XYZ file of C-alpha atoms in Angstrom:
562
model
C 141.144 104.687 115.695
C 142.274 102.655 112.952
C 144.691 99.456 113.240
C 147.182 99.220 110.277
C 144.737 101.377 108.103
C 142.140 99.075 108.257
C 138.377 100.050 110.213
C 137.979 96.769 112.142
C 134.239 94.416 111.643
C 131.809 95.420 114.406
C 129.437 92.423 114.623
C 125.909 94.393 116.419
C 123.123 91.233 115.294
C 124.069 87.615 116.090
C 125.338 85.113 113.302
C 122.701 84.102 110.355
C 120.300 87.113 111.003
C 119.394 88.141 107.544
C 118.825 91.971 106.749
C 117.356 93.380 103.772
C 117.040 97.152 103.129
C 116.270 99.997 101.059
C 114.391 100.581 97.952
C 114.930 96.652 97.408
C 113.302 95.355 100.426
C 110.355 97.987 99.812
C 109.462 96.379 96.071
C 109.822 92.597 97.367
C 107.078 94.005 100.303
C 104.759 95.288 97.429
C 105.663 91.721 95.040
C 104.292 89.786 98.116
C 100.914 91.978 98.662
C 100.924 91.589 94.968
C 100.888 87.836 95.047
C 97.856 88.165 97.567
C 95.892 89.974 95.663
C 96.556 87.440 92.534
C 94.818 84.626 95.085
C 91.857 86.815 95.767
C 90.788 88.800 92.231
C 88.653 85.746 91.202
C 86.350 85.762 94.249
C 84.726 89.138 93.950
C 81.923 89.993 93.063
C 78.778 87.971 91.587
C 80.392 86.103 89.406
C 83.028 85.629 91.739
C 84.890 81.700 91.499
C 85.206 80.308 94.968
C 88.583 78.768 96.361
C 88.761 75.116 97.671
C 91.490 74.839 100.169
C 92.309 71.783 101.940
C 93.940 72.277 105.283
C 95.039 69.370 107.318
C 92.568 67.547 105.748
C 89.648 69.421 105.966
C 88.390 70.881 102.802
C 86.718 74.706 102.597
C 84.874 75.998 100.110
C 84.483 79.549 99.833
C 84.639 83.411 98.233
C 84.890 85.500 101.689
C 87.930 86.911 101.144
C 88.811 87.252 105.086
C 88.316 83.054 105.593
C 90.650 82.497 102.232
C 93.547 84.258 103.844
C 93.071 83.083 107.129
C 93.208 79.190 105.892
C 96.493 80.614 103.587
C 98.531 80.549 106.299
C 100.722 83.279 104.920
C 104.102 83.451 106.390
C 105.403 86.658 104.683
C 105.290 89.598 106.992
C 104.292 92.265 104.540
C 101.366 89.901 103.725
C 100.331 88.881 106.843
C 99.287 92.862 106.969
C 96.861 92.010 104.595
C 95.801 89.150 106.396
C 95.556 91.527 109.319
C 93.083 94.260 107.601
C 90.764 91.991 105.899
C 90.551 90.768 109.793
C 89.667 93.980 110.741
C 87.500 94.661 107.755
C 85.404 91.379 108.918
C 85.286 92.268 112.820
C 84.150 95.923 112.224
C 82.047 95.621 109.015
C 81.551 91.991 108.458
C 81.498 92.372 104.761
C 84.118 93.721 101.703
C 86.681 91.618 103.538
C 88.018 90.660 99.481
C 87.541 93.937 98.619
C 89.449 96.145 101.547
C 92.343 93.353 100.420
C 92.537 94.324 96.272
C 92.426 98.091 97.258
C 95.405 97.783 99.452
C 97.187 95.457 97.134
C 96.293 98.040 94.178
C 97.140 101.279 96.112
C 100.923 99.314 96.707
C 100.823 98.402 92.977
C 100.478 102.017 91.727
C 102.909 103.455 94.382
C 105.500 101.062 92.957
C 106.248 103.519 89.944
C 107.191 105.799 92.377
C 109.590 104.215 94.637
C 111.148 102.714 91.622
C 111.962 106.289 90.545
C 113.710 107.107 93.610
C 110.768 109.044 95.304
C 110.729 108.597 99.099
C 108.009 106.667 100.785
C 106.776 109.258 103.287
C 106.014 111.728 100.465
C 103.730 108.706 98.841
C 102.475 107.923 102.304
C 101.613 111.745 102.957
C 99.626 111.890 99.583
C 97.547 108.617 100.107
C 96.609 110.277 103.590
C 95.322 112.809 102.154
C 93.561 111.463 99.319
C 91.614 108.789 101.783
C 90.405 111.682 103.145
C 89.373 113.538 100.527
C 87.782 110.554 99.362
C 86.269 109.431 102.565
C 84.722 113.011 102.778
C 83.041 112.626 99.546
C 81.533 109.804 100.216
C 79.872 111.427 103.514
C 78.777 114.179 100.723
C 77.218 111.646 98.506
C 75.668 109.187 100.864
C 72.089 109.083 100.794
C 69.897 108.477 104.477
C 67.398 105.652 104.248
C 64.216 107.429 106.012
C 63.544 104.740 109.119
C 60.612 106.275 110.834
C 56.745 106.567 109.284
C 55.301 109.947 110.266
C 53.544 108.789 113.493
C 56.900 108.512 114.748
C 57.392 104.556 115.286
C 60.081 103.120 113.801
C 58.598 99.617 112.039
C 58.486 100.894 108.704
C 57.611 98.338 106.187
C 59.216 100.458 103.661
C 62.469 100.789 105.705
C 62.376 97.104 106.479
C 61.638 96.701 102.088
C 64.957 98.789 101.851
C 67.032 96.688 104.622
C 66.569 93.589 102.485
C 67.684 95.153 99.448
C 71.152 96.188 101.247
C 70.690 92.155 102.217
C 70.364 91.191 98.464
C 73.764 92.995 97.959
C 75.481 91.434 100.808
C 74.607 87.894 99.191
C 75.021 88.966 95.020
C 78.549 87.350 95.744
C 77.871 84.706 97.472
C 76.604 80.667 96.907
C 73.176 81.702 98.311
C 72.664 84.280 95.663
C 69.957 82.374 93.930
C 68.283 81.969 96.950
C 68.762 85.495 98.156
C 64.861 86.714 98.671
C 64.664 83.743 100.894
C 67.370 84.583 102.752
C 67.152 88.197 102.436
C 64.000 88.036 104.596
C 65.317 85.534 107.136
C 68.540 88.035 107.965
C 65.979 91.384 108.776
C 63.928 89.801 110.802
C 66.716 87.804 112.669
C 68.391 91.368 113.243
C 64.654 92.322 114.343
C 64.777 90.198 116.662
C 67.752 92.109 118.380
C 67.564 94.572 121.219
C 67.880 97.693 118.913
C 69.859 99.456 121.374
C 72.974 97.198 120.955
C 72.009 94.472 118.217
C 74.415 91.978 120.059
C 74.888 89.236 116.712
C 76.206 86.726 119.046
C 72.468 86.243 119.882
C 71.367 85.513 116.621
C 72.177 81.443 116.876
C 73.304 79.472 114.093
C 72.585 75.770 114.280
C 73.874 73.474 110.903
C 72.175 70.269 109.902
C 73.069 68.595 106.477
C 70.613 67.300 104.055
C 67.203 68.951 102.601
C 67.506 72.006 100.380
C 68.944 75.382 101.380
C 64.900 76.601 101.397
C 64.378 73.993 104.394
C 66.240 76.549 106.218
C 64.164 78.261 109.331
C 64.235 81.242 111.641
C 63.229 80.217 114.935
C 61.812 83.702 116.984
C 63.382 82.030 119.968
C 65.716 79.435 120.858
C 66.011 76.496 119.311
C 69.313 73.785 120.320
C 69.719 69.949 119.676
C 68.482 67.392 122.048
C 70.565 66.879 124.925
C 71.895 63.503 126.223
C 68.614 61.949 128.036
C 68.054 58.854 130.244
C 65.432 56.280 130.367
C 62.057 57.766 130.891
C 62.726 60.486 128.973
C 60.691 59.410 125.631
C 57.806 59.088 128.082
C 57.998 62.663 129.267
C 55.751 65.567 126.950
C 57.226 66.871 123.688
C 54.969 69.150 123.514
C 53.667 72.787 125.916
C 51.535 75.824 125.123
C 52.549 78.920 127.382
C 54.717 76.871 129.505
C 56.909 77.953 132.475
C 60.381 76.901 132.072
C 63.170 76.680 135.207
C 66.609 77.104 134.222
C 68.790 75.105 136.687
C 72.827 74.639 137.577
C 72.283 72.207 139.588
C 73.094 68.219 139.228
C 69.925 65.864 139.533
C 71.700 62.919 139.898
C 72.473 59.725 142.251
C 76.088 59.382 142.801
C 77.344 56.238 144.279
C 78.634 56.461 147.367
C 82.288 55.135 146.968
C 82.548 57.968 144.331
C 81.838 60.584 147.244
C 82.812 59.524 150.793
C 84.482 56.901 153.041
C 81.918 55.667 155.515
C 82.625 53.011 158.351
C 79.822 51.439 159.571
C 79.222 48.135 161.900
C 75.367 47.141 160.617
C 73.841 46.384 157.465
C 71.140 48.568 158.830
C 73.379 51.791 159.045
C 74.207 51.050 155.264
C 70.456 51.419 154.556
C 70.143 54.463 156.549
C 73.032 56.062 154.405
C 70.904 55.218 151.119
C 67.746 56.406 152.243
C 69.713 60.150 153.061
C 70.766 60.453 149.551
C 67.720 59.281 148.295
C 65.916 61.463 150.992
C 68.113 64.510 149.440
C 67.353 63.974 145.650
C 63.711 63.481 146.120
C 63.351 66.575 148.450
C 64.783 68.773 145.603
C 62.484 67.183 142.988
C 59.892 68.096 144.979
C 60.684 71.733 145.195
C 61.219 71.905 141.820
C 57.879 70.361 141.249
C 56.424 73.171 143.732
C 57.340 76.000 141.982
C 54.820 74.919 138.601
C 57.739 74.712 136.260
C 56.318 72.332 133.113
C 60.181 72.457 131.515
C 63.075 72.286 133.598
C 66.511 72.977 132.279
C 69.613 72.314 133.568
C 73.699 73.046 132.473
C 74.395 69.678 134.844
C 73.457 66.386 134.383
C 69.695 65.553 135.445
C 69.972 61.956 136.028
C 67.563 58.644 135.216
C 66.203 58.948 138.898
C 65.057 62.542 137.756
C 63.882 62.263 134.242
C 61.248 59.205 135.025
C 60.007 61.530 138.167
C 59.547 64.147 135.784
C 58.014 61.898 133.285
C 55.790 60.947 135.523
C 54.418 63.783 136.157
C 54.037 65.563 132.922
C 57.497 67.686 133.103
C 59.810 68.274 130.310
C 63.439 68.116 131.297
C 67.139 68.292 129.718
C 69.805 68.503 131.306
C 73.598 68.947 129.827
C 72.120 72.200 128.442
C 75.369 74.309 126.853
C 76.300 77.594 128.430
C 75.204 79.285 125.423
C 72.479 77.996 124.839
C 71.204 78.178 128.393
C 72.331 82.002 128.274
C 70.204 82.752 124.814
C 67.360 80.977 126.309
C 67.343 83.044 129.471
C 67.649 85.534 126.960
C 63.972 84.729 124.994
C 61.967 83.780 127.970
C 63.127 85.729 130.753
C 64.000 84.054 134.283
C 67.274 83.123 135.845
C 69.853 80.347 135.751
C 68.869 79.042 139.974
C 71.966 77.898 141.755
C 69.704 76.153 144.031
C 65.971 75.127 144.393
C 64.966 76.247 147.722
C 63.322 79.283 147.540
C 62.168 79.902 143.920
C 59.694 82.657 142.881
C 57.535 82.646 139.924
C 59.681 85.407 138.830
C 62.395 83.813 138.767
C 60.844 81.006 135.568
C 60.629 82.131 132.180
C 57.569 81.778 129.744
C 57.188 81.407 125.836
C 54.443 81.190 123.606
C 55.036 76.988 122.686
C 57.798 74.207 123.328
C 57.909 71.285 121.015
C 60.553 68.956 120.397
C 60.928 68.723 116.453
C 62.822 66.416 114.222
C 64.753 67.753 111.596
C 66.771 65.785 109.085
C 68.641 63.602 111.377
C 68.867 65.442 114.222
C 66.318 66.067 116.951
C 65.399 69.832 118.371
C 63.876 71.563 121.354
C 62.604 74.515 119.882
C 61.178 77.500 122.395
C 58.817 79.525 120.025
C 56.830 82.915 120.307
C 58.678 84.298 122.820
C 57.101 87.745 124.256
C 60.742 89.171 125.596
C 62.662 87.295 122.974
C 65.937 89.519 122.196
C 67.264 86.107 120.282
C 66.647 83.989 117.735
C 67.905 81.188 115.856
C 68.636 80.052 112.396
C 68.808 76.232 111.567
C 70.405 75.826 108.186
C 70.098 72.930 105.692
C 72.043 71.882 103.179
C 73.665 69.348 100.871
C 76.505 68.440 102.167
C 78.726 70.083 105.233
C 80.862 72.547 102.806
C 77.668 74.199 101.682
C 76.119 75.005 105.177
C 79.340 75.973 106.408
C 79.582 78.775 103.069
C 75.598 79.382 103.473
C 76.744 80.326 107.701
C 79.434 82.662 106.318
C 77.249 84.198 104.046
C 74.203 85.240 106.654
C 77.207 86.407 108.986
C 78.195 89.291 105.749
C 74.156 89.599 105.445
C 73.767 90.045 109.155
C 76.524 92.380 109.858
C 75.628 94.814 106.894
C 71.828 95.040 108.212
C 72.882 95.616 111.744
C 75.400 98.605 110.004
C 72.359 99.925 108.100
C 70.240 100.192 110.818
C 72.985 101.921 113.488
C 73.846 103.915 110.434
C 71.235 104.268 107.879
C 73.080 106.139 105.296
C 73.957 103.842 102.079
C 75.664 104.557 98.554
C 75.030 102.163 94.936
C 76.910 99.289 95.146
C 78.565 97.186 91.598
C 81.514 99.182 91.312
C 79.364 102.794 91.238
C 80.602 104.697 94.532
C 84.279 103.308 93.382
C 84.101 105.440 89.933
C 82.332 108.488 91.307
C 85.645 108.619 93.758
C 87.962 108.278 91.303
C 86.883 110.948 88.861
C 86.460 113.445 91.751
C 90.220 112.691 92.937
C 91.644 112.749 89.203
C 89.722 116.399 88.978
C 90.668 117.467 92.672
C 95.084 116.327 91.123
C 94.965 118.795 88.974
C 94.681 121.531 90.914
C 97.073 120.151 93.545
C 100.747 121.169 92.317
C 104.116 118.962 92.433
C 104.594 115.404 93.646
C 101.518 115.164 95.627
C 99.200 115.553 91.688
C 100.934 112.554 90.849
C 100.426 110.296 93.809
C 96.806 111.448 94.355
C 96.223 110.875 90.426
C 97.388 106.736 91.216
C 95.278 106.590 94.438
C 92.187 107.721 91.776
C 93.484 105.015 89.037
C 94.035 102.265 91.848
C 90.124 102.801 92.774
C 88.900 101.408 89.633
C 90.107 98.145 89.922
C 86.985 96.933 91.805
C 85.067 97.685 88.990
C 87.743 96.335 85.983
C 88.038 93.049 88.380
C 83.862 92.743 88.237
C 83.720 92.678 84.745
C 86.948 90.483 84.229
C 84.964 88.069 86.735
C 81.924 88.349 84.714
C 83.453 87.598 81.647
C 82.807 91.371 80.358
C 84.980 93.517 78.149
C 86.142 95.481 81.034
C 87.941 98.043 78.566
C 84.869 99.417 76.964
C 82.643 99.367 80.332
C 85.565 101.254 82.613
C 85.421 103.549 79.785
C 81.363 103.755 79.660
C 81.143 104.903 83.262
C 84.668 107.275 82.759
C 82.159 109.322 80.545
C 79.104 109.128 82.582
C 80.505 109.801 85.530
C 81.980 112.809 84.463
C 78.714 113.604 82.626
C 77.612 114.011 86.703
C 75.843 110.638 86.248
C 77.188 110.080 90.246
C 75.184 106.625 90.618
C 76.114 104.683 87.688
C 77.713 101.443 88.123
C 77.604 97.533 86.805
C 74.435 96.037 85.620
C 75.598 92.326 84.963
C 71.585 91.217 84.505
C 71.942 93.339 80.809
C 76.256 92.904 80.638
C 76.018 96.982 80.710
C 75.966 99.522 82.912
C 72.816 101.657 84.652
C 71.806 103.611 87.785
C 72.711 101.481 90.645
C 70.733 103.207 93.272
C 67.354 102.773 90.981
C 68.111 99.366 90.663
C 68.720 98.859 94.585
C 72.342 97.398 94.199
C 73.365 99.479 97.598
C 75.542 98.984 100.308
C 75.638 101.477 103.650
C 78.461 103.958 103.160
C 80.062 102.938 106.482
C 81.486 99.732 104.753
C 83.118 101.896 101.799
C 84.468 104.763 104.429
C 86.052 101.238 106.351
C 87.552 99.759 103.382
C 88.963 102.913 102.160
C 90.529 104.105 105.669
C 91.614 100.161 106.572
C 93.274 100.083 102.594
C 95.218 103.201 103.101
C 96.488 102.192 106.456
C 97.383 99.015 105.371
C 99.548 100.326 102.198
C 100.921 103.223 104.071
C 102.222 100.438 107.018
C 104.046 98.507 104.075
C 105.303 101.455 102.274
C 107.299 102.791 105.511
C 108.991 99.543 105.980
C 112.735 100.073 104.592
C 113.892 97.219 106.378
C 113.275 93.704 107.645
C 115.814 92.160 110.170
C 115.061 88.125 110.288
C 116.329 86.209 113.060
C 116.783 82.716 111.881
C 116.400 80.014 114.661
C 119.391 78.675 116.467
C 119.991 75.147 115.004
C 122.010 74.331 117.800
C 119.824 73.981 120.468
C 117.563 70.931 122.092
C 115.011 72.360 123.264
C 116.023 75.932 125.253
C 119.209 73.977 126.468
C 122.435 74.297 123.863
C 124.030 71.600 123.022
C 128.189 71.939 123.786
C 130.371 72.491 120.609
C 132.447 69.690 120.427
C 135.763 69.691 121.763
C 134.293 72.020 125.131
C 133.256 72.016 128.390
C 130.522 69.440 128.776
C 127.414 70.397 131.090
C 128.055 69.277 134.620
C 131.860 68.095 133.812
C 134.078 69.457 136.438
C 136.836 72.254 134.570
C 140.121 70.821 132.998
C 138.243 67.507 132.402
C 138.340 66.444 128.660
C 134.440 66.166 127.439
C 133.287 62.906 125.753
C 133.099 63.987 122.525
């Protein structure tokens, strides 16, 4: 129906929503990944730069690509997909965070070509599918299985453990602990050693951060290891030191409370007062002695253990600390086997825990309890130094990369060469596998090949090498069948990256790839973005009356008070 040959306005989306759409919308999505991947380009790599940002005050210093973009605060919703995967990259993988990021943003980059020339998305989308899993196959073709068990069967292979460090090395070749990565490389395997090796649970592995000393003052502590706890008189006069001791882990409160705190109590006679004392004191005493029953020389607890208790315990040659945090307590239980007692009637010997030493240490500033030699230890802790609190905090996100890519290896002991190697080998096999394809899909599977290489152009650029004439170096090895050759910053050339034990395991690559694709497929279908803008109108979820109306709570027909 049509009124006076005009098609009246159909208003569907409330005033001041703004929607873009179409091939428009799709290359501002792309500009926006683009801008991302601007930020992040520096950072990777061993000659990466690192990015201070100062949020609110507090300044970070780092290269790991997923704790730049979560500090960014990126508003733009195309981006934040970024954000999202290099998340996800972290979570799952714990390292190639900046990586997963400059794929994605590259995949976008090369697809733009196409959308500008009127191709539609889903055919792009369709061929980076099925190139990530063409490449993803290859890379389950090329992988190489690190050999984890000697030939008696048992599974502590020096040589394996030699080859976990290496894969170590590589985690840190980007990172401000790169000097120092031997030291470090050792201190990550045998933390993840310490692990149960049927789930590796890294939330074990405790990190404790104090500043000053050198980052070689660092320790691994095969046990537990947490900062002095808030202590009472007597407690200086209690042992700092045990050999095989038996330690009681408590949730229970040692403590005197004064009475008004607790009850009302009417009484007639001073005497009935005293009797009231001499219960409580009766009570606190009576579980002090049970504790001291069951042999316990260390005696934990998550609640306060008051002054009453720590001088009893001082007295007779017992180490206590009370305040204990819940995850400490837990990774404690964890080392020296026992349980955390609700009570202390009826405790079994079974029920305490036992390690090899105690000792309260000092280090730097700070005071430790450290629980050493543990015989069911499934924990451990590291205690970092460093110069200043910037540095430990970058040397913490480091071991986390280091740690997560050594638990990978061992779950899945399968690795590829590393420095840009496994990135070239993939992109001549897809350029070779294009030309056999025919139509549209040759094309797009041709730019998913080019987009590869920009790990290995963005290494060099970040090393200060001609990246030109080393992209085109490897081009010709690679298709020589030289599969392994990659980036040799040491001689500013290339070489065989597996000889030279630059390797990461393949499950990291196959992760990036898949997370990459996703990622630029998810921002390549989006034709449209519909963006409510607040309503400025309102105090709080109330609106305010336009002037001139009905005020709230005026009766109808009365004028408001405008």
């Amino acid at each position: 129906m049509s009124f006076g040959g005009q098609t009246p306005t159909v208003v569907v989306l409330k005033e001041g929503t703004d929607t873009s759409q179409g091939r428009g919308q799709i290359l501002s999505n792309i500009d926006a990944c683009l801008a991302i991947q601007d930020t992040l380009k520096p950072t990777l790599g061993p000659f990466g730069s690192d990015v201070l940002i100062v949020n609110e005050g507090k300044t970070t210093i780092s290269n790991d690509g997923a704790t730049i973009l979560k500090l960014l605060d990126v508003i733009h919703p195309a981006a934040k997909i970024l954000v999202d995967v290099s998340r996800a990259q972290d979570a799952e993988v714990g390292d190639g965070t900046t990586s997963v990021t400059l794929l994605a943003a590259e995949f976008l980059k090369e697809a733009r070509q196409f959308v500008e020339e009127g191709m539609s998305s889903n055919v792009i989308i369709k061929g980076y599918r099925s190139a990530c899993r063409l490449a993803c196959a290859q890379v389950k073709e090329l992988q190489i299985e690190l050999k984890r068990k000697q030939a008696d069967g048992t599974t502590d292979d020096p040589e394996f453990r030699e080859l976990l460090k290496k894969c170590a090395k590589t985690a840190m070749s980007s990172k401000l602990i790169q000097v120092n990565s031997d030291f470090f490389a050792d201190m990550v395997v045998d933390a993840v050693q310490c692990l149960d090796p049927n789930d590796l649970d890294e939330t074990l592995i405790g990190i404790k951060k104090v500043s000053g000393g050198s980052m070689e003052e660092s320790r691994l502590v095969k046990g537990v290891a947490f900062k002095k706890t808030f202590s009472y008189a007597g407690f200086e006069q209690q042992p700092k030191e045990f050999t095989n001791p038996k330690i009681l882990c408590l949730n229970v409160e040692l403590e005197l409370k004064a009475e008004k705190d607790n009850a009302e109590v009417r009484i007639s006679k001073v005497n009935e007062y005293q009797a009231i004392v001499d219960a409580e004191w009766k009570l606190i005493l009576q579980k002090l002695e049970a504790i001291l029953a069951t042999g316990a020389d260390i005696v934990l607890s998550k609640l306060p253990i008051g002054d009453l208790a720590t001088q009893y315990f001082a007295d007779r040659g017992i180490f206590c600390a009370g305040r204990v945090p819940a995850e400490d307590m837990e990774r404690t239980i964890a080392a020296v086997g026992g349980n955390i007692q609700s009570t202390v009637s009826d405790i079994k010997p079974e029920n305490l825990g036992q390690c090899g030493s105690f000792e309260e240490v000092q280090i730097g500033s700070e005071r430790f309890n450290v629980f050493a030699d543990c015989p069911k230890a499934k924990t451990c802790t590291l205690i970092l130094r460093g110069g200043a609190e910037q540095v430990i905090a970058e040397i913490e996100r480091s071991l986390h990369d280091a740690i997560m890519i050594v638990k990978r290896a061992i779950q899945n002991n399968h690795i590829v060469a590393g420095g840009g190697a496994i990135e070239m080998e993939l992109s001549k096999y897809l350029r070779d596998l294009s030309r056999q394809i025919a139509g549209k899909q040759q094309l797009i599977v041709a730019a998913y090949a080019k987009a590869l290489e920009v790990i290995p152009r963005q290494l060099c650029d970040n090393a200060g090498l001609d990246g030109t004439e080393l992209i085109n170096k490897l081009r010709s090895l690679h298709s020589q069948g030289e599969t392994w050759y990659g980036l040799d910053f040491a001689h500013e050339s290339v070489a065989n990256n597996l000889d030279t034990f630059v390797w990461e395991p393949a499950l990291t690559k196959i992760n990036a790839l898949q997370s990459a694709t996703e990622a630029a497929a998810l921002v390549l279908g989006v034709d449209e973005t519909i963006k409510n803008e607040p309503n400025h109108n309102t105090i709080g979820s109330q609106p305010v009356p336009p002037p001139g109306g009905r005020g709230r709570g005026l009766p109808q027909g009365m004028p408001s008070m405008q």
